[in-house]
Amino acid sequence: MLCPVCHKAQASEKVEKIVDGRFIEGHVCRDCYIKALSMDKREYYYMFVTLPDKACPVCGRTFGEFSESLLLGCPHCYKTFEQELLPLVDSIQAK
Ligand SMILES: [Zn+2]
Ligand SMILES: [Zn+2]
């Protein structure tokens, strides 16, 4: 998997942080990992909450998993993936 932040290197590092009570994790390359360590929580939040592999803070399901199975793990997933779901729902309804 390519680093979703810089799109230049393999995402080999896992970063995890709790920001405002939400557990946020992502996979990034070594350079971005080092950057993430020195980020304040707001920067971190924007960096990882906008990633395609963002995860539901309640059940931990990632958007990648969801898009493969099209099953939500819990009611909170809908809220978590709301923005990503909208175009998906449109394309499902269009069929
Ligand atoms: Zn990177
Ligand atoms: Zn969930």
PDB file of N, CA, C and O and ligand atoms in Angstrom, residues 3 5-9 28-29 31-32, ligand 1:
ATOM      1  N   CYS A   3       1.777   5.126   0.672  1.00  0.00           N
ATOM      2  CA  CYS A   3       1.450   6.091   1.726  1.00  0.00           C
ATOM      3  C   CYS A   3       0.339   7.030   1.238  1.00  0.00           C
ATOM      4  O   CYS A   3       0.489   7.684   0.209  1.00  0.00           O
ATOM      5  N   VAL A   5      -0.660   9.742   2.420  1.00  0.00           N
ATOM      6  CA  VAL A   5      -0.423  11.159   2.697  1.00  0.00           C
ATOM      7  C   VAL A   5       0.439  11.785   1.604  1.00  0.00           C
ATOM      8  O   VAL A   5       0.083  12.782   1.001  1.00  0.00           O
ATOM      9  N   CYS A   6       1.589  11.161   1.307  1.00  0.00           N
ATOM     10  CA  CYS A   6       2.506  11.747   0.325  1.00  0.00           C
ATOM     11  C   CYS A   6       2.475  11.010  -1.013  1.00  0.00           C
ATOM     12  O   CYS A   6       2.968  11.530  -2.010  1.00  0.00           O
ATOM     13  N   HIS A   7       1.926   9.785  -1.045  1.00  0.00           N
ATOM     14  CA  HIS A   7       1.853   8.985  -2.266  1.00  0.00           C
ATOM     15  C   HIS A   7       3.212   8.727  -2.895  1.00  0.00           C
ATOM     16  O   HIS A   7       3.339   8.597  -4.097  1.00  0.00           O
ATOM     17  N   LYS A   8       4.255   8.683  -2.051  1.00  0.00           N
ATOM     18  CA  LYS A   8       5.601   8.525  -2.607  1.00  0.00           C
ATOM     19  C   LYS A   8       6.280   7.244  -2.154  1.00  0.00           C
ATOM     20  O   LYS A   8       7.157   6.745  -2.838  1.00  0.00           O
ATOM     21  N   ALA A   9       5.912   6.747  -0.974  1.00  0.00           N
ATOM     22  CA  ALA A   9       6.622   5.597  -0.428  1.00  0.00           C
ATOM     23  C   ALA A   9       5.619   4.594   0.121  1.00  0.00           C
ATOM     24  O   ALA A   9       4.437   4.890   0.253  1.00  0.00           O
ATOM     25  N   VAL A  28       1.151   4.987   7.254  1.00  0.00           N
ATOM     26  CA  VAL A  28       1.888   5.964   6.461  1.00  0.00           C
ATOM     27  C   VAL A  28       3.326   5.497   6.270  1.00  0.00           C
ATOM     28  O   VAL A  28       3.750   4.503   6.872  1.00  0.00           O
ATOM     29  N   CYS A  29       4.057   6.219   5.434  1.00  0.00           N
ATOM     30  CA  CYS A  29       5.464   5.876   5.223  1.00  0.00           C
ATOM     31  C   CYS A  29       6.304   6.382   6.391  1.00  0.00           C
ATOM     32  O   CYS A  29       5.823   7.112   7.262  1.00  0.00           O
ATOM     33  N   ASP A  31       8.701   8.618   6.581  1.00  0.00           N
ATOM     34  CA  ASP A  31       8.825  10.078   6.664  1.00  0.00           C
ATOM     35  C   ASP A  31       7.587  10.706   7.276  1.00  0.00           C
ATOM     36  O   ASP A  31       7.671  11.575   8.141  1.00  0.00           O
ATOM     37  N   CYS A  32       6.428  10.263   6.798  1.00  0.00           N
ATOM     38  CA  CYS A  32       5.179  10.829   7.294  1.00  0.00           C
ATOM     39  C   CYS A  32       4.935  10.412   8.739  1.00  0.00           C
ATOM     40  O   CYS A  32       4.323  11.147   9.509  1.00  0.00           O
TER      41      CYS A  32
HETATM   42 ZN    ZN B   1       4.260   9.425   3.268  1.00  0.00          ZN
END
